[in-house]
C-alpha cells in the first residue's frame, strides 16, 4: 500500500477521534475514508475495521473523562451493561429490519433533536444533581437499551442520540452527557467487534494504525471539551446532527430509501 494512502487514513482517523471524543460521529469521517480507499471490500469489513479504530479512541476518551469528570459508578454500570447487551442483540437482528424502514425514522428523530436543541438555548448548559434512585436508573437503562440496539442494527448518529437522551432525561449538561456517551459507545463498539472479529471482517494492519491515530485525536478532543465546556460541545453537536441530517436526506433521495 502506498505511503500516501496510509498517511491519509491515519489523518482521517485522527480527525475522527478528535470529533468523536466531544460529540460522537467519528464514523462519519472514518467510514467514507475506508470506503474510498477500499471500494471493493465488503461493507462488513469496512465497518469492522472502523470499529477497531473507533473503540481505541472511545476507550481513551472514556478513560480521560473518568479522570476529570465525576461519575456515579452505579449509573455507569447500568449504561454499560444495557448498551452492550442490546447492541449485541441488535447486531444479531441486523437482517430482520430493513434499512428502508429505519432511515426515515432516524432522519425524523435527528431533525427533532436539532430543532429542540437550537430553540432551547439553555439545553445542556446546566448540570443538575439528581438522586440516583431506582426510577433514575430505570430511565438510564431504558435509554441505553434502545440506543444500544439501534447502534447494533443500524448505527448512524448513536453518539448524538446518547448525548441528547442523557441531557433531556438525566438532566446533565453537554460535558457530562458527552462523557457518559463514551461509556455507552465503548460498549456498543465492543459488542459489534465480538461479531466482526470471529467472522474475519477486520483489517488488523490498517485498523491498528488508525486506532493509534484515533487515540491521539480523542485525547485532543477531550482536552478541548474540558477546556471550553458545554458551550463548544453544543455548537459541535448541532453541526454534527446537521451533517447527519444532510447525509441521510441525500442517501434517501439518491438511492430511494434503500
PDB file of C-alpha atoms in Angstrom:
ATOM      1  CA  UNK A   1       0.000   0.000   0.000  1.00  0.00           C
ATOM      2  CA  UNK A   2       1.285   3.482  -0.900  1.00  0.00           C
ATOM      3  CA  UNK A   3       2.556   5.618   1.954  1.00  0.00           C
ATOM      4  CA  UNK A   4       0.244   8.437   0.823  1.00  0.00           C
ATOM      5  CA  UNK A   5      -2.799   6.217   1.355  1.00  0.00           C
ATOM      6  CA  UNK A   6      -1.624   5.163   4.815  1.00  0.00           C
ATOM      7  CA  UNK A   7      -0.967   8.785   5.811  1.00  0.00           C
ATOM      8  CA  UNK A   8      -4.416   9.853   4.596  1.00  0.00           C
ATOM      9  CA  UNK A   9      -6.152   7.085   6.584  1.00  0.00           C
ATOM     10  CA  UNK A  10      -4.161   7.976   9.694  1.00  0.00           C
ATOM     11  CA  UNK A  11      -5.060  11.653   9.259  1.00  0.00           C
ATOM     12  CA  UNK A  12      -8.777  10.874   8.887  1.00  0.00           C
ATOM     13  CA  UNK A  13      -8.614   8.597  11.935  1.00  0.00           C
ATOM     14  CA  UNK A  14      -7.028  11.413  13.971  1.00  0.00           C
ATOM     15  CA  UNK A  15      -9.791  13.850  12.924  1.00  0.00           C
ATOM     16  CA  UNK A  16     -12.443  11.237  13.656  1.00  0.00           C
ATOM     17  CA  UNK A  17     -11.064  10.665  17.144  1.00  0.00           C
ATOM     18  CA  UNK A  18     -10.991  14.402  17.857  1.00  0.00           C
ATOM     19  CA  UNK A  19     -14.628  14.982  16.848  1.00  0.00           C
ATOM     20  CA  UNK A  20     -15.877  11.723  18.337  1.00  0.00           C
ATOM     21  CA  UNK A  21     -14.406  12.496  21.765  1.00  0.00           C
ATOM     22  CA  UNK A  22     -16.560  15.612  22.051  1.00  0.00           C
ATOM     23  CA  UNK A  23     -19.854  14.781  20.334  1.00  0.00           C
ATOM     24  CA  UNK A  24     -19.549  11.400  18.615  1.00  0.00           C
ATOM     25  CA  UNK A  25     -19.822  10.903  14.869  1.00  0.00           C
ATOM     26  CA  UNK A  26     -16.296   9.707  14.158  1.00  0.00           C
ATOM     27  CA  UNK A  27     -17.726   7.122  11.790  1.00  0.00           C
ATOM     28  CA  UNK A  28     -18.873   9.949   9.505  1.00  0.00           C
ATOM     29  CA  UNK A  29     -15.190  10.577   8.806  1.00  0.00           C
ATOM     30  CA  UNK A  30     -13.617   7.125   9.056  1.00  0.00           C
ATOM     31  CA  UNK A  31     -16.148   5.049   7.119  1.00  0.00           C
ATOM     32  CA  UNK A  32     -16.125   7.213   3.936  1.00  0.00           C
ATOM     33  CA  UNK A  33     -12.311   7.288   4.110  1.00  0.00           C
ATOM     34  CA  UNK A  34     -12.144   3.481   4.288  1.00  0.00           C
ATOM     35  CA  UNK A  35     -14.766   3.046   1.566  1.00  0.00           C
ATOM     36  CA  UNK A  36     -12.901   5.424  -0.724  1.00  0.00           C
ATOM     37  CA  UNK A  37      -9.626   3.589  -0.145  1.00  0.00           C
ATOM     38  CA  UNK A  38     -11.048   0.059  -0.386  1.00  0.00           C
ATOM     39  CA  UNK A  39     -14.082   0.323  -2.704  1.00  0.00           C
ATOM     40  CA  UNK A  40     -14.217  -3.439  -3.358  1.00  0.00           C
ATOM     41  CA  UNK A  41     -14.231  -4.587   0.263  1.00  0.00           C
ATOM     42  CA  UNK A  42     -17.474  -5.964   1.753  1.00  0.00           C
ATOM     43  CA  UNK A  43     -19.321  -3.429   3.941  1.00  0.00           C
ATOM     44  CA  UNK A  44     -18.900  -5.720   6.963  1.00  0.00           C
ATOM     45  CA  UNK A  45     -15.099  -5.486   6.643  1.00  0.00           C
ATOM     46  CA  UNK A  46     -15.287  -1.684   6.352  1.00  0.00           C
ATOM     47  CA  UNK A  47     -17.480  -1.487   9.452  1.00  0.00           C
ATOM     48  CA  UNK A  48     -15.353  -3.979  11.380  1.00  0.00           C
ATOM     49  CA  UNK A  49     -12.140  -2.090  10.648  1.00  0.00           C
ATOM     50  CA  UNK A  50     -13.835   1.186  11.555  1.00  0.00           C
ATOM     51  CA  UNK A  51     -14.998  -0.301  14.873  1.00  0.00           C
ATOM     52  CA  UNK A  52     -11.471  -1.487  15.690  1.00  0.00           C
ATOM     53  CA  UNK A  53     -10.116   2.026  15.167  1.00  0.00           C
ATOM     54  CA  UNK A  54     -13.057   3.649  16.932  1.00  0.00           C
ATOM     55  CA  UNK A  55     -13.014   1.503  20.049  1.00  0.00           C
ATOM     56  CA  UNK A  56      -9.425   2.538  20.788  1.00  0.00           C
ATOM     57  CA  UNK A  57     -10.269   6.239  20.645  1.00  0.00           C
ATOM     58  CA  UNK A  58     -13.531   5.755  22.522  1.00  0.00           C
ATOM     59  CA  UNK A  59     -11.786   3.836  25.312  1.00  0.00           C
ATOM     60  CA  UNK A  60      -9.127   6.534  25.541  1.00  0.00           C
ATOM     61  CA  UNK A  61     -11.756   9.280  25.692  1.00  0.00           C
ATOM     62  CA  UNK A  62     -13.783   7.385  28.303  1.00  0.00           C
ATOM     63  CA  UNK A  63     -10.689   6.962  30.473  1.00  0.00           C
ATOM     64  CA  UNK A  64      -9.746  10.636  30.100  1.00  0.00           C
ATOM     65  CA  UNK A  65     -13.253  11.782  31.046  1.00  0.00           C
ATOM     66  CA  UNK A  66     -13.297   9.388  34.005  1.00  0.00           C
ATOM     67  CA  UNK A  67     -10.181  11.081  35.407  1.00  0.00           C
ATOM     68  CA  UNK A  68     -11.651  14.591  35.181  1.00  0.00           C
ATOM     69  CA  UNK A  69     -15.454  14.299  35.311  1.00  0.00           C
ATOM     70  CA  UNK A  70     -17.175  12.945  38.400  1.00  0.00           C
ATOM     71  CA  UNK A  71     -19.223   9.870  37.542  1.00  0.00           C
ATOM     72  CA  UNK A  72     -21.785   7.915  39.530  1.00  0.00           C
ATOM     73  CA  UNK A  73     -20.392   4.422  39.073  1.00  0.00           C
ATOM     74  CA  UNK A  74     -23.735   2.704  39.688  1.00  0.00           C
ATOM     75  CA  UNK A  75     -25.095   4.690  36.731  1.00  0.00           C
ATOM     76  CA  UNK A  76     -22.106   3.752  34.569  1.00  0.00           C
ATOM     77  CA  UNK A  77     -22.609   0.049  35.246  1.00  0.00           C
ATOM     78  CA  UNK A  78     -26.254   0.272  34.172  1.00  0.00           C
ATOM     79  CA  UNK A  79     -25.438   2.213  30.991  1.00  0.00           C
ATOM     80  CA  UNK A  80     -22.502  -0.019  30.044  1.00  0.00           C
ATOM     81  CA  UNK A  81     -24.220  -3.368  30.616  1.00  0.00           C
ATOM     82  CA  UNK A  82     -27.500  -2.392  28.935  1.00  0.00           C
ATOM     83  CA  UNK A  83     -25.760  -0.822  25.931  1.00  0.00           C
ATOM     84  CA  UNK A  84     -23.531  -3.883  25.395  1.00  0.00           C
ATOM     85  CA  UNK A  85     -26.289  -6.485  25.602  1.00  0.00           C
ATOM     86  CA  UNK A  86     -28.764  -4.569  23.460  1.00  0.00           C
ATOM     87  CA  UNK A  87     -26.133  -3.739  20.820  1.00  0.00           C
ATOM     88  CA  UNK A  88     -25.187  -7.420  20.626  1.00  0.00           C
ATOM     89  CA  UNK A  89     -28.854  -8.326  20.123  1.00  0.00           C
ATOM     90  CA  UNK A  90     -29.218  -5.565  17.541  1.00  0.00           C
ATOM     91  CA  UNK A  91     -26.279  -6.891  15.545  1.00  0.00           C
ATOM     92  CA  UNK A  92     -27.809 -10.363  15.645  1.00  0.00           C
ATOM     93  CA  UNK A  93     -31.104  -8.946  14.310  1.00  0.00           C
ATOM     94  CA  UNK A  94     -29.475  -6.782  11.633  1.00  0.00           C
ATOM     95  CA  UNK A  95     -31.120  -8.669   8.753  1.00  0.00           C
ATOM     96  CA  UNK A  96     -34.626  -8.576  10.257  1.00  0.00           C
ATOM     97  CA  UNK A  97     -35.350  -4.843   9.956  1.00  0.00           C
ATOM     98  CA  UNK A  98     -34.728  -3.262   6.505  1.00  0.00           C
ATOM     99  CA  UNK A  99     -32.759  -0.032   6.277  1.00  0.00           C
ATOM    100  CA  UNK A 100     -35.609   1.423   4.211  1.00  0.00           C
ATOM    101  CA  UNK A 101     -37.727   1.409   7.378  1.00  0.00           C
ATOM    102  CA  UNK A 102     -35.083   2.759   9.732  1.00  0.00           C
ATOM    103  CA  UNK A 103     -33.598   5.589   7.675  1.00  0.00           C
ATOM    104  CA  UNK A 104     -36.667   7.914   7.522  1.00  0.00           C
ATOM    105  CA  UNK A 105     -37.389   7.344  11.234  1.00  0.00           C
ATOM    106  CA  UNK A 106     -33.802   8.211  12.155  1.00  0.00           C
ATOM    107  CA  UNK A 107     -33.945  11.302   9.941  1.00  0.00           C
ATOM    108  CA  UNK A 108     -37.118  12.469  11.688  1.00  0.00           C
ATOM    109  CA  UNK A 109     -35.568  11.949  15.146  1.00  0.00           C
ATOM    110  CA  UNK A 110     -32.431  13.863  14.168  1.00  0.00           C
ATOM    111  CA  UNK A 111     -34.490  16.804  12.898  1.00  0.00           C
ATOM    112  CA  UNK A 112     -36.494  16.894  16.139  1.00  0.00           C
ATOM    113  CA  UNK A 113     -33.265  16.782  18.178  1.00  0.00           C
ATOM    114  CA  UNK A 114     -31.669  19.593  16.166  1.00  0.00           C
ATOM    115  CA  UNK A 115     -34.717  21.876  16.386  1.00  0.00           C
ATOM    116  CA  UNK A 116     -35.203  21.201  20.099  1.00  0.00           C
ATOM    117  CA  UNK A 117     -31.544  21.873  20.915  1.00  0.00           C
ATOM    118  CA  UNK A 118     -31.417  25.022  18.770  1.00  0.00           C
ATOM    119  CA  UNK A 119     -34.620  26.514  20.174  1.00  0.00           C
ATOM    120  CA  UNK A 120     -33.787  25.814  23.821  1.00  0.00           C
ATOM    121  CA  UNK A 121     -30.661  27.911  24.304  1.00  0.00           C
ATOM    122  CA  UNK A 122     -30.102  26.644  27.851  1.00  0.00           C
ATOM    123  CA  UNK A 123     -30.490  22.998  26.851  1.00  0.00           C
ATOM    124  CA  UNK A 124     -27.456  21.108  28.101  1.00  0.00           C
ATOM    125  CA  UNK A 125     -25.867  24.162  29.738  1.00  0.00           C
ATOM    126  CA  UNK A 126     -26.756  23.239  33.335  1.00  0.00           C
ATOM    127  CA  UNK A 127     -25.813  20.067  35.198  1.00  0.00           C
ATOM    128  CA  UNK A 128     -28.415  19.058  37.809  1.00  0.00           C
ATOM    129  CA  UNK A 129     -27.545  16.554  40.505  1.00  0.00           C
ATOM    130  CA  UNK A 130     -30.422  14.116  40.776  1.00  0.00           C
ATOM    131  CA  UNK A 131     -30.790  11.289  43.308  1.00  0.00           C
ATOM    132  CA  UNK A 132     -29.649   8.007  41.775  1.00  0.00           C
ATOM    133  CA  UNK A 133     -32.727   6.049  42.773  1.00  0.00           C
ATOM    134  CA  UNK A 134     -34.444   3.115  41.086  1.00  0.00           C
ATOM    135  CA  UNK A 135     -36.545   5.274  38.736  1.00  0.00           C
ATOM    136  CA  UNK A 136     -33.448   7.236  37.633  1.00  0.00           C
ATOM    137  CA  UNK A 137     -31.510   4.031  36.911  1.00  0.00           C
ATOM    138  CA  UNK A 138     -34.519   2.532  35.136  1.00  0.00           C
ATOM    139  CA  UNK A 139     -34.674   5.549  32.808  1.00  0.00           C
ATOM    140  CA  UNK A 140     -30.925   5.258  32.124  1.00  0.00           C
ATOM    141  CA  UNK A 141     -31.316   1.538  31.422  1.00  0.00           C
ATOM    142  CA  UNK A 142     -34.234   2.070  29.044  1.00  0.00           C
ATOM    143  CA  UNK A 143     -32.399   4.706  27.017  1.00  0.00           C
ATOM    144  CA  UNK A 144     -29.205   2.642  26.870  1.00  0.00           C
ATOM    145  CA  UNK A 145     -31.130  -0.437  25.727  1.00  0.00           C
ATOM    146  CA  UNK A 146     -32.924   1.408  22.926  1.00  0.00           C
ATOM    147  CA  UNK A 147     -29.871   3.310  21.680  1.00  0.00           C
ATOM    148  CA  UNK A 148     -27.592   0.291  22.044  1.00  0.00           C
ATOM    149  CA  UNK A 149     -29.987  -1.834  19.992  1.00  0.00           C
ATOM    150  CA  UNK A 150     -30.139   0.909  17.367  1.00  0.00           C
ATOM    151  CA  UNK A 151     -26.336   1.019  17.140  1.00  0.00           C
ATOM    152  CA  UNK A 152     -26.144  -2.730  16.679  1.00  0.00           C
ATOM    153  CA  UNK A 153     -28.763  -2.805  13.940  1.00  0.00           C
ATOM    154  CA  UNK A 154     -28.034   0.480  12.075  1.00  0.00           C
ATOM    155  CA  UNK A 155     -25.698   2.948  13.781  1.00  0.00           C
ATOM    156  CA  UNK A 156     -25.511   6.490  12.315  1.00  0.00           C
ATOM    157  CA  UNK A 157     -25.873   9.155  14.994  1.00  0.00           C
ATOM    158  CA  UNK A 158     -25.572   6.839  18.013  1.00  0.00           C
ATOM    159  CA  UNK A 159     -23.342   9.257  19.928  1.00  0.00           C
ATOM    160  CA  UNK A 160     -25.748  12.120  19.239  1.00  0.00           C
ATOM    161  CA  UNK A 161     -28.706  10.070  20.471  1.00  0.00           C
ATOM    162  CA  UNK A 162     -26.829   9.149  23.650  1.00  0.00           C
ATOM    163  CA  UNK A 163     -25.951  12.789  24.344  1.00  0.00           C
ATOM    164  CA  UNK A 164     -29.468  14.064  23.689  1.00  0.00           C
ATOM    165  CA  UNK A 165     -31.002  11.359  25.873  1.00  0.00           C
ATOM    166  CA  UNK A 166     -28.657  11.966  28.796  1.00  0.00           C
ATOM    167  CA  UNK A 167     -29.336  15.715  28.732  1.00  0.00           C
ATOM    168  CA  UNK A 168     -33.090  15.502  28.240  1.00  0.00           C
ATOM    169  CA  UNK A 169     -33.887  12.659  30.626  1.00  0.00           C
ATOM    170  CA  UNK A 170     -30.985  12.551  33.117  1.00  0.00           C
ATOM    171  CA  UNK A 171     -30.641  16.370  33.460  1.00  0.00           C
ATOM    172  CA  UNK A 172     -26.888  16.556  32.841  1.00  0.00           C
ATOM    173  CA  UNK A 173     -25.044  19.168  30.790  1.00  0.00           C
ATOM    174  CA  UNK A 174     -23.340  18.633  27.419  1.00  0.00           C
ATOM    175  CA  UNK A 175     -19.966  17.919  29.018  1.00  0.00           C
ATOM    176  CA  UNK A 176     -21.275  15.184  31.327  1.00  0.00           C
ATOM    177  CA  UNK A 177     -23.532  13.805  28.581  1.00  0.00           C
ATOM    178  CA  UNK A 178     -20.566  13.551  26.215  1.00  0.00           C
ATOM    179  CA  UNK A 179     -18.564  11.744  28.900  1.00  0.00           C
ATOM    180  CA  UNK A 180     -21.401   9.303  29.589  1.00  0.00           C
ATOM    181  CA  UNK A 181     -21.898   8.710  25.866  1.00  0.00           C
ATOM    182  CA  UNK A 182     -18.320   7.451  25.617  1.00  0.00           C
ATOM    183  CA  UNK A 183     -19.168   4.684  28.066  1.00  0.00           C
ATOM    184  CA  UNK A 184     -22.218   3.697  26.048  1.00  0.00           C
ATOM    185  CA  UNK A 185     -20.339   3.859  22.740  1.00  0.00           C
ATOM    186  CA  UNK A 186     -17.435   1.850  24.135  1.00  0.00           C
ATOM    187  CA  UNK A 187     -19.804  -0.983  24.988  1.00  0.00           C
ATOM    188  CA  UNK A 188     -21.674  -0.884  21.671  1.00  0.00           C
ATOM    189  CA  UNK A 189     -18.362  -0.953  19.776  1.00  0.00           C
ATOM    190  CA  UNK A 190     -17.173  -3.869  21.877  1.00  0.00           C
ATOM    191  CA  UNK A 191     -20.384  -5.767  21.161  1.00  0.00           C
ATOM    192  CA  UNK A 192     -20.022  -5.123  17.412  1.00  0.00           C
ATOM    193  CA  UNK A 193     -16.403  -6.309  17.378  1.00  0.00           C
ATOM    194  CA  UNK A 194     -17.460  -9.515  19.108  1.00  0.00           C
ATOM    195  CA  UNK A 195     -19.269 -10.231  15.813  1.00  0.00           C
ATOM    196  CA  UNK A 196     -16.805  -8.803  13.301  1.00  0.00           C
ATOM    197  CA  UNK A 197     -13.554 -10.314  14.624  1.00  0.00           C
ATOM    198  CA  UNK A 198     -14.635 -14.002  14.756  1.00  0.00           C
ATOM    199  CA  UNK A 199     -16.062 -13.728  11.239  1.00  0.00           C
ATOM    200  CA  UNK A 200     -12.830 -12.238   9.848  1.00  0.00           C
ATOM    201  CA  UNK A 201     -14.262  -8.828   8.969  1.00  0.00           C
ATOM    202  CA  UNK A 202     -11.401  -6.720  10.372  1.00  0.00           C
ATOM    203  CA  UNK A 203      -8.233  -5.488   8.612  1.00  0.00           C
ATOM    204  CA  UNK A 204      -5.949  -5.558  11.641  1.00  0.00           C
ATOM    205  CA  UNK A 205      -2.930  -3.917   9.993  1.00  0.00           C
ATOM    206  CA  UNK A 206      -4.878  -0.865   8.832  1.00  0.00           C
ATOM    207  CA  UNK A 207      -7.232  -0.891  11.806  1.00  0.00           C
ATOM    208  CA  UNK A 208      -4.476  -0.841  14.431  1.00  0.00           C
ATOM    209  CA  UNK A 209      -2.665   2.029  12.719  1.00  0.00           C
ATOM    210  CA  UNK A 210      -5.889   4.026  12.555  1.00  0.00           C
ATOM    211  CA  UNK A 211      -6.619   3.078  16.179  1.00  0.00           C
ATOM    212  CA  UNK A 212      -3.385   4.706  17.322  1.00  0.00           C
ATOM    213  CA  UNK A 213      -4.211   7.907  15.435  1.00  0.00           C
ATOM    214  CA  UNK A 214      -7.754   7.774  16.801  1.00  0.00           C
ATOM    215  CA  UNK A 215      -6.373   7.696  20.360  1.00  0.00           C
ATOM    216  CA  UNK A 216      -4.275  10.819  19.807  1.00  0.00           C
ATOM    217  CA  UNK A 217      -7.249  12.583  18.245  1.00  0.00           C
ATOM    218  CA  UNK A 218      -9.530  11.605  21.116  1.00  0.00           C
ATOM    219  CA  UNK A 219      -7.061  12.913  23.698  1.00  0.00           C
ATOM    220  CA  UNK A 220      -7.055  16.300  21.967  1.00  0.00           C
ATOM    221  CA  UNK A 221     -10.855  16.226  21.639  1.00  0.00           C
ATOM    222  CA  UNK A 222     -11.285  15.581  25.368  1.00  0.00           C
ATOM    223  CA  UNK A 223      -8.907  18.443  26.193  1.00  0.00           C
ATOM    224  CA  UNK A 224     -10.898  20.838  24.024  1.00  0.00           C
ATOM    225  CA  UNK A 225     -14.188  19.660  25.534  1.00  0.00           C
ATOM    226  CA  UNK A 226     -12.906  20.068  29.095  1.00  0.00           C
ATOM    227  CA  UNK A 227     -11.321  23.442  28.352  1.00  0.00           C
ATOM    228  CA  UNK A 228     -14.265  25.073  26.566  1.00  0.00           C
ATOM    229  CA  UNK A 229     -17.064  23.125  28.242  1.00  0.00           C
ATOM    230  CA  UNK A 230     -20.688  22.662  27.260  1.00  0.00           C
ATOM    231  CA  UNK A 231     -20.854  25.776  25.057  1.00  0.00           C
ATOM    232  CA  UNK A 232     -18.415  24.387  22.496  1.00  0.00           C
ATOM    233  CA  UNK A 233     -19.907  20.893  22.660  1.00  0.00           C
ATOM    234  CA  UNK A 234     -23.404  22.299  21.992  1.00  0.00           C
ATOM    235  CA  UNK A 235     -22.151  24.011  18.816  1.00  0.00           C
ATOM    236  CA  UNK A 236     -20.327  20.880  17.629  1.00  0.00           C
ATOM    237  CA  UNK A 237     -23.390  18.793  18.476  1.00  0.00           C
ATOM    238  CA  UNK A 238     -25.641  20.963  16.285  1.00  0.00           C
ATOM    239  CA  UNK A 239     -23.109  20.881  13.441  1.00  0.00           C
ATOM    240  CA  UNK A 240     -22.777  17.101  13.629  1.00  0.00           C
ATOM    241  CA  UNK A 241     -26.535  16.489  13.746  1.00  0.00           C
ATOM    242  CA  UNK A 242     -26.983  18.842  10.760  1.00  0.00           C
ATOM    243  CA  UNK A 243     -24.389  16.848   8.798  1.00  0.00           C
ATOM    244  CA  UNK A 244     -26.171  13.612   9.696  1.00  0.00           C
ATOM    245  CA  UNK A 245     -29.487  15.073   8.509  1.00  0.00           C
ATOM    246  CA  UNK A 246     -27.950  16.169   5.186  1.00  0.00           C
ATOM    247  CA  UNK A 247     -26.242  12.809   4.730  1.00  0.00           C
ATOM    248  CA  UNK A 248     -29.361  10.727   5.398  1.00  0.00           C
ATOM    249  CA  UNK A 249     -31.507  13.005   3.214  1.00  0.00           C
ATOM    250  CA  UNK A 250     -29.005  12.671   0.358  1.00  0.00           C
ATOM    251  CA  UNK A 251     -28.966   8.889   0.701  1.00  0.00           C
ATOM    252  CA  UNK A 252     -32.764   8.714   0.688  1.00  0.00           C
ATOM    253  CA  UNK A 253     -33.014  10.924  -2.418  1.00  0.00           C
ATOM    254  CA  UNK A 254     -30.246   9.227  -4.403  1.00  0.00           C
ATOM    255  CA  UNK A 255     -30.854   5.576  -3.553  1.00  0.00           C
ATOM    256  CA  UNK A 256     -34.606   5.554  -2.976  1.00  0.00           C
ATOM    257  CA  UNK A 257     -34.728   4.921   0.792  1.00  0.00           C
ATOM    258  CA  UNK A 258     -32.587   1.779   0.494  1.00  0.00           C
TER     259      UNK A 258
END
